[in-house]
Amino acid sequence: MHYVGKELNEECAVFGIWGHEKAAKLAYYGLHSMQHRGQEGAGIASTDGKALYDHKGLGLVNDVFDNETLDALDKGFAAIGHVRYSTQGGNIYANVQPLVFRSQKDSLSVAHNGNLVNAHKLKGELEERGSIFQTTSDTEVIAHLIKRDYADNFLESVKHALSIIKGAYALTMLTEHQMIAALDPHGLRPLSLGKLGDAWVVASETCAFDLIGAKYVRDVKPGEIIVIDNEGLHSDFFTTRTEPAICSMEYIYFSRPDSNIQGINVHAARKNLGRMLAQEAPVEADVVTGVPDSSISAAIGYAEATGIPYELGMIKNRYVGRTFIQPSQELREQGVKMKLSAVRAIVEGKRVVMVDDSIVRGTTSRRIVGMLRDAGATEVHVRISSPPITHPCFYGIDTSTSSELIASTHSVEDIREMIGADSLVYLSVEGMQKAIGRDPAMKNCGQCMACFTGKYPTEIYPDTVLPHEKELLV
Ligand code: SF4
């Protein structure tokens, strides 16, 4: 599944399960439920306590695995998995995770969601000391840091590595003897812990638990390292310097509506964003419609709060294949036409409020407004359920460089004119925080809002590499 016509892309999802004889098959289902977070590659590593086994490949989870490959992985009792979104510069097989590092003594497998801001610097330092890298992925940097001191004390070595790396990381790791889950000190990406009978499960989104019948236990905390082995679960912290700053975009756009992030249901948060938008930017209109799929919840909230009926003014063609999931601008624009249609019977002769969750480059919005007008809408009022995106994301979301972000170089009125809308209003930063409903006592309500404000929760190094630039470094 790929959200239709969108210009923002998530980087990945991770999964892990310990203590189940069908661990690899359950990992497959878990990854399948999180396919929206990455469609370019998938992999699973499993263990029987004697060795690590892995299988990975380019494509959707369904393309990569079949019964035979899963049977070969299901030799043991634990597995971790990963789905990956790759950006410009081509999709490289070597970067598909989990990465597996084998040695005579022990093996290590790592799956990572997020992006490190000091990976380039650390990689340079490691190379100077003789490390040779096979991928352009940050994950390999993490593994090299861990492996350097592996002989002495594995857990201390992991903790040490985690205290050196900076940026966003939700990690699952597997050895023959342990599964580890860890989250960066800001908890930039979601990571939840669940149970399936006696087995422990970790996943980027709770929708993975629902699919396999696991029960949600709690969210992994910023700075926490959870070790699961045959003795049970042990929690520790690799730093005391934590400051929650979960990605706001997880609520606004990325996560599945049926997932809960730290106690807040994503669909409910989006509906509240729509309600808040209605309070901040009401307009006289006949119908409200949302851009499928991610903006429908916000559109319903907007309609409820204004009393204007919500209608299915746009539908997506569910059977467009992966052929159209292309990162180039030209194909992306073509893809919108293939994937979305305005419903003439709904919008003809009507004043339409079109609710969307974000505008990145503006090209998608322009096409959607045009589509609604072509279908007979007399007015198109665009309402965005997040603030203008003015800064790039260094934490794993492909939001392009500042110059490509329309709101970083144009006023709201300029953007309105460029997309051809009768009116355009974005939600305020304060309105967004209030609507999502996290703890107001925390700094920024415990949210990262850097792409709206330019205030990054971590240091940004001069040589920080944007996620989509990484593969150009091969
Ligand atoms: S910069 Fe924006 S997209 Fe990136 S982690 Fe922060 S809120 Fe999310």
mmCIF file of N, CA and C in Angstrom, residues 155-234:
data_model
loop_
_atom_site.group_PDB
_atom_site.id
_atom_site.type_symbol
_atom_site.label_atom_id
_atom_site.label_comp_id
_atom_site.label_asym_id
_atom_site.label_seq_id
_atom_site.Cartn_x
_atom_site.Cartn_y
_atom_site.Cartn_z
ATOM 1 N N LEU A 155 26.278 -6.351 25.950
ATOM 2 C CA LEU A 155 25.269 -5.362 26.302
ATOM 3 C C LEU A 155 25.900 -3.990 26.539
ATOM 4 N N GLU A 156 27.033 -3.981 27.233
ATOM 5 C CA GLU A 156 27.720 -2.699 27.468
ATOM 6 C C GLU A 156 28.161 -2.096 26.145
ATOM 7 N N SER A 157 28.564 -2.951 25.235
ATOM 8 C CA SER A 157 29.002 -2.482 23.929
ATOM 9 C C SER A 157 27.838 -1.846 23.160
ATOM 10 N N VAL A 158 26.660 -2.468 23.257
ATOM 11 C CA VAL A 158 25.472 -1.899 22.596
ATOM 12 C C VAL A 158 25.148 -0.549 23.226
ATOM 13 N N LYS A 159 25.162 -0.497 24.548
ATOM 14 C CA LYS A 159 24.832 0.753 25.238
ATOM 15 C C LYS A 159 25.808 1.856 24.865
ATOM 16 N N HIS A 160 27.061 1.481 24.772
ATOM 17 C CA HIS A 160 28.088 2.459 24.400
ATOM 18 C C HIS A 160 27.830 2.976 22.983
ATOM 19 N N ALA A 161 27.535 2.052 22.061
ATOM 20 C CA ALA A 161 27.265 2.460 20.669
ATOM 21 C C ALA A 161 26.058 3.395 20.611
ATOM 22 N N LEU A 162 25.022 3.068 21.370
ATOM 23 C CA LEU A 162 23.806 3.884 21.338
ATOM 24 C C LEU A 162 24.055 5.273 21.910
ATOM 25 N N SER A 163 24.996 5.369 22.819
ATOM 26 C CA SER A 163 25.274 6.690 23.393
ATOM 27 C C SER A 163 26.124 7.541 22.450
ATOM 28 N N ILE A 164 26.740 6.929 21.457
ATOM 29 C CA ILE A 164 27.574 7.681 20.499
ATOM 30 C C ILE A 164 26.738 8.157 19.304
ATOM 31 N N ILE A 165 25.830 7.316 18.847
ATOM 32 C CA ILE A 165 25.059 7.695 17.654
ATOM 33 C C ILE A 165 24.027 8.764 18.030
ATOM 34 N N LYS A 166 23.767 9.657 17.081
ATOM 35 C CA LYS A 166 22.811 10.751 17.313
ATOM 36 C C LYS A 166 21.760 10.735 16.199
ATOM 37 N N GLY A 167 20.554 11.097 16.559
ATOM 38 C CA GLY A 167 19.494 11.182 15.560
ATOM 39 C C GLY A 167 18.314 10.313 15.946
ATOM 40 N N ALA A 168 17.667 9.761 14.935
ATOM 41 C CA ALA A 168 16.455 8.968 15.176
ATOM 42 C C ALA A 168 16.768 7.491 14.990
ATOM 43 N N TYR A 169 16.438 6.684 15.977
ATOM 44 C CA TYR A 169 16.585 5.238 15.796
ATOM 45 C C TYR A 169 15.633 4.458 16.694
ATOM 46 N N ALA A 170 14.815 3.680 16.032
ATOM 47 C CA ALA A 170 14.049 2.633 16.701
ATOM 48 C C ALA A 170 14.659 1.355 16.160
ATOM 49 N N LEU A 171 15.248 0.553 17.067
ATOM 50 C CA LEU A 171 16.055 -0.594 16.634
ATOM 51 C C LEU A 171 15.500 -1.904 17.166
ATOM 52 N N THR A 172 15.587 -2.940 16.328
ATOM 53 C CA THR A 172 15.489 -4.294 16.861
ATOM 54 C C THR A 172 16.772 -5.020 16.442
ATOM 55 N N MET A 173 17.324 -5.793 17.368
ATOM 56 C CA MET A 173 18.558 -6.540 17.086
ATOM 57 C C MET A 173 18.367 -7.978 17.569
ATOM 58 N N LEU A 174 19.052 -8.876 16.874
ATOM 59 C CA LEU A 174 18.932 -10.293 17.236
ATOM 60 C C LEU A 174 20.306 -10.946 17.199
ATOM 61 N N THR A 175 20.607 -11.687 18.257
ATOM 62 C CA THR A 175 21.772 -12.572 18.241
ATOM 63 C C THR A 175 21.220 -13.988 18.474
ATOM 64 N N GLU A 176 22.105 -14.961 18.602
ATOM 65 C CA GLU A 176 21.631 -16.323 18.867
ATOM 66 C C GLU A 176 21.016 -16.424 20.270
ATOM 67 N N HIS A 177 21.316 -15.449 21.125
ATOM 68 C CA HIS A 177 20.924 -15.579 22.527
ATOM 69 C C HIS A 177 19.988 -14.500 23.048
ATOM 70 N N GLN A 178 19.822 -13.426 22.279
ATOM 71 C CA GLN A 178 19.062 -12.288 22.797
ATOM 72 C C GLN A 178 18.363 -11.543 21.675
ATOM 73 N N MET A 179 17.237 -10.917 22.043
ATOM 74 C CA MET A 179 16.658 -9.909 21.151
ATOM 75 C C MET A 179 16.691 -8.583 21.903
ATOM 76 N N ILE A 180 17.043 -7.536 21.187
ATOM 77 C CA ILE A 180 17.156 -6.217 21.812
ATOM 78 C C ILE A 180 16.251 -5.241 21.071
ATOM 79 N N ALA A 181 15.571 -4.377 21.838
ATOM 80 C CA ALA A 181 14.822 -3.265 21.244
ATOM 81 C C ALA A 181 15.338 -2.000 21.904
ATOM 82 N N ALA A 182 15.556 -0.964 21.127
ATOM 83 C CA ALA A 182 16.086 0.280 21.710
ATOM 84 C C ALA A 182 15.540 1.481 20.955
ATOM 85 N N LEU A 183 15.430 2.584 21.696
ATOM 86 C CA LEU A 183 14.871 3.809 21.121
ATOM 87 C C LEU A 183 15.775 4.991 21.457
ATOM 88 N N ASP A 184 15.914 5.919 20.511
ATOM 89 C CA ASP A 184 16.802 7.066 20.733
ATOM 90 C C ASP A 184 16.300 7.935 21.897
ATOM 91 N N PRO A 185 17.153 8.808 22.436
ATOM 92 C CA PRO A 185 16.785 9.569 23.634
ATOM 93 C C PRO A 185 15.602 10.522 23.452
ATOM 94 N N HIS A 186 15.216 10.804 22.194
ATOM 95 C CA HIS A 186 14.040 11.650 21.962
ATOM 96 C C HIS A 186 12.814 10.820 21.576
ATOM 97 N N GLY A 187 13.014 9.546 21.352
ATOM 98 C CA GLY A 187 11.897 8.703 20.920
ATOM 99 C C GLY A 187 11.260 9.245 19.657
ATOM 100 N N LEU A 188 12.102 9.605 18.686
ATOM 101 C CA LEU A 188 11.584 10.256 17.468
ATOM 102 C C LEU A 188 10.661 9.353 16.658
ATOM 103 N N ARG A 189 10.931 8.062 16.687
ATOM 104 C CA ARG A 189 10.070 7.116 15.956
ATOM 105 C C ARG A 189 9.312 6.254 16.964
ATOM 106 N N PRO A 190 8.116 5.826 16.618
ATOM 107 C CA PRO A 190 7.359 4.999 17.563
ATOM 108 C C PRO A 190 7.923 3.575 17.672
ATOM 109 N N LEU A 191 7.790 2.977 18.823
ATOM 110 C CA LEU A 191 8.195 1.580 19.029
ATOM 111 C C LEU A 191 7.410 1.048 20.229
ATOM 112 N N SER A 192 6.645 -0.004 19.995
ATOM 113 C CA SER A 192 5.768 -0.518 21.054
ATOM 114 C C SER A 192 6.118 -1.959 21.390
ATOM 115 N N LEU A 193 5.754 -2.323 22.608
ATOM 116 C CA LEU A 193 6.033 -3.657 23.134
ATOM 117 C C LEU A 193 4.712 -4.377 23.363
ATOM 118 N N GLY A 194 4.659 -5.641 22.960
ATOM 119 C CA GLY A 194 3.429 -6.404 23.153
ATOM 120 C C GLY A 194 3.727 -7.838 23.558
ATOM 121 N N LYS A 195 2.672 -8.600 23.808
ATOM 122 C CA LYS A 195 2.829 -10.019 24.156
ATOM 123 C C LYS A 195 1.857 -10.877 23.378
ATOM 124 N N LEU A 196 2.352 -12.011 22.939
ATOM 125 C CA LEU A 196 1.502 -12.994 22.265
ATOM 126 C C LEU A 196 1.688 -14.300 23.032
ATOM 127 N N GLY A 197 0.753 -14.597 23.910
ATOM 128 C CA GLY A 197 0.967 -15.725 24.818
ATOM 129 C C GLY A 197 2.186 -15.424 25.666
ATOM 130 N N ASP A 198 3.184 -16.337 25.635
ATOM 131 C CA ASP A 198 4.413 -16.094 26.399
ATOM 132 C C ASP A 198 5.458 -15.352 25.587
ATOM 133 N N ALA A 199 5.192 -15.139 24.309
ATOM 134 C CA ALA A 199 6.204 -14.503 23.443
ATOM 135 C C ALA A 199 6.144 -12.981 23.560
ATOM 136 N N TRP A 200 7.317 -12.359 23.522
ATOM 137 C CA TRP A 200 7.397 -10.892 23.510
ATOM 138 C C TRP A 200 7.469 -10.419 22.065
ATOM 139 N N VAL A 201 6.807 -9.281 21.801
ATOM 140 C CA VAL A 201 6.774 -8.736 20.450
ATOM 141 C C VAL A 201 7.098 -7.250 20.511
ATOM 142 N N VAL A 202 7.879 -6.758 19.568
ATOM 143 C CA VAL A 202 8.079 -5.302 19.420
ATOM 144 C C VAL A 202 7.759 -4.927 17.971
ATOM 145 N N ALA A 203 7.189 -3.728 17.808
ATOM 146 C CA ALA A 203 6.835 -3.301 16.456
ATOM 147 C C ALA A 203 6.782 -1.786 16.385
ATOM 148 N N SER A 204 7.050 -1.265 15.197
ATOM 149 C CA SER A 204 6.966 0.175 14.992
ATOM 150 C C SER A 204 5.546 0.683 15.215
ATOM 151 N N GLU A 205 4.564 -0.122 14.855
ATOM 152 C CA GLU A 205 3.172 0.315 15.028
ATOM 153 C C GLU A 205 2.340 -0.784 15.667
ATOM 154 N N THR A 206 1.374 -0.374 16.469
ATOM 155 C CA THR A 206 0.550 -1.352 17.180
ATOM 156 C C THR A 206 -0.389 -2.110 16.234
ATOM 157 N N CYS A 207 -0.586 -1.613 15.007
ATOM 158 C CA CYS A 207 -1.436 -2.362 14.062
ATOM 159 C C CYS A 207 -0.834 -3.744 13.808
ATOM 160 N N ALA A 208 0.489 -3.873 13.956
ATOM 161 C CA ALA A 208 1.139 -5.180 13.779
ATOM 162 C C ALA A 208 0.695 -6.154 14.869
ATOM 163 N N PHE A 209 0.474 -5.651 16.091
ATOM 164 C CA PHE A 209 0.014 -6.519 17.187
ATOM 165 C C PHE A 209 -1.388 -7.038 16.876
ATOM 166 N N ASP A 210 -2.241 -6.114 16.410
ATOM 167 C CA ASP A 210 -3.634 -6.498 16.133
ATOM 168 C C ASP A 210 -3.677 -7.616 15.101
ATOM 169 N N LEU A 211 -2.841 -7.495 14.081
ATOM 170 C CA LEU A 211 -2.882 -8.486 13.004
ATOM 171 C C LEU A 211 -2.487 -9.883 13.477
ATOM 172 N N ILE A 212 -1.508 -9.956 14.378
ATOM 173 C CA ILE A 212 -1.054 -11.287 14.810
ATOM 174 C C ILE A 212 -1.723 -11.735 16.115
ATOM 175 N N GLY A 213 -2.616 -10.897 16.631
ATOM 176 C CA GLY A 213 -3.335 -11.270 17.854
ATOM 177 C C GLY A 213 -2.550 -11.030 19.128
ATOM 178 N N ALA A 214 -1.521 -10.173 19.057
ATOM 179 C CA ALA A 214 -0.732 -9.861 20.263
ATOM 180 C C ALA A 214 -1.411 -8.735 21.037
ATOM 181 N N LYS A 215 -1.132 -8.692 22.339
ATOM 182 C CA LYS A 215 -1.708 -7.631 23.183
ATOM 183 C C LYS A 215 -0.647 -6.551 23.412
ATOM 184 N N TYR A 216 -1.067 -5.310 23.283
ATOM 185 C CA TYR A 216 -0.178 -4.174 23.543
ATOM 186 C C TYR A 216 0.170 -4.151 25.034
ATOM 187 N N VAL A 217 1.437 -3.994 25.352
ATOM 188 C CA VAL A 217 1.849 -3.894 26.755
ATOM 189 C C VAL A 217 2.188 -2.438 27.103
ATOM 190 N N ARG A 218 3.112 -1.846 26.347
ATOM 191 C CA ARG A 218 3.488 -0.446 26.586
ATOM 192 C C ARG A 218 4.364 0.018 25.439
ATOM 193 N N ASP A 219 4.661 1.331 25.434
ATOM 194 C CA ASP A 219 5.593 1.847 24.435
ATOM 195 C C ASP A 219 7.017 1.785 24.993
ATOM 196 N N VAL A 220 7.971 1.562 24.110
ATOM 197 C CA VAL A 220 9.376 1.624 24.525
ATOM 198 C C VAL A 220 9.679 3.098 24.805
ATOM 199 N N LYS A 221 10.435 3.344 25.880
ATOM 200 C CA LYS A 221 10.662 4.734 26.300
ATOM 201 C C LYS A 221 11.910 5.312 25.625
ATOM 202 N N PRO A 222 11.940 6.634 25.447
ATOM 203 C CA PRO A 222 13.153 7.248 24.906
ATOM 204 C C PRO A 222 14.367 6.893 25.768
ATOM 205 N N GLY A 223 15.459 6.490 25.120
ATOM 206 C CA GLY A 223 16.687 6.145 25.849
ATOM 207 C C GLY A 223 16.661 4.758 26.462
ATOM 208 N N GLU A 224 15.615 3.985 26.192
ATOM 209 C CA GLU A 224 15.489 2.658 26.825
ATOM 210 C C GLU A 224 16.095 1.563 25.941
ATOM 211 N N ILE A 225 16.674 0.596 26.586
ATOM 212 C CA ILE A 225 17.145 -0.602 25.885
ATOM 213 C C ILE A 225 16.482 -1.802 26.565
ATOM 214 N N ILE A 226 15.773 -2.577 25.793
ATOM 215 C CA ILE A 226 15.066 -3.746 26.330
ATOM 216 C C ILE A 226 15.762 -4.997 25.813
ATOM 217 N N VAL A 227 16.150 -5.864 26.723
ATOM 218 C CA VAL A 227 16.811 -7.111 26.339
ATOM 219 C C VAL A 227 15.867 -8.260 26.676
ATOM 220 N N ILE A 228 15.605 -9.103 25.688
ATOM 221 C CA ILE A 228 14.730 -10.256 25.913
ATOM 222 C C ILE A 228 15.522 -11.523 25.605
ATOM 223 N N ASP A 229 15.544 -12.441 26.565
ATOM 224 C CA ASP A 229 16.221 -13.721 26.342
ATOM 225 C C ASP A 229 15.429 -14.809 27.057
ATOM 226 N N ASN A 230 16.009 -15.972 27.207
ATOM 227 C CA ASN A 230 15.248 -17.067 27.809
ATOM 228 C C ASN A 230 14.937 -16.833 29.284
ATOM 229 N N GLU A 231 15.604 -15.862 29.879
ATOM 230 C CA GLU A 231 15.326 -15.504 31.282
ATOM 231 C C GLU A 231 14.135 -14.558 31.392
ATOM 232 N N GLY A 232 13.732 -13.958 30.268
ATOM 233 C CA GLY A 232 12.622 -12.998 30.304
ATOM 234 C C GLY A 232 13.038 -11.650 29.765
ATOM 235 N N LEU A 233 12.337 -10.597 30.214
ATOM 236 C CA LEU A 233 12.581 -9.246 29.690
ATOM 237 C C LEU A 233 13.295 -8.402 30.738
ATOM 238 N N HIS A 234 14.301 -7.676 30.274
ATOM 239 C CA HIS A 234 15.043 -6.815 31.179
ATOM 240 C C HIS A 234 15.136 -5.428 30.553
#
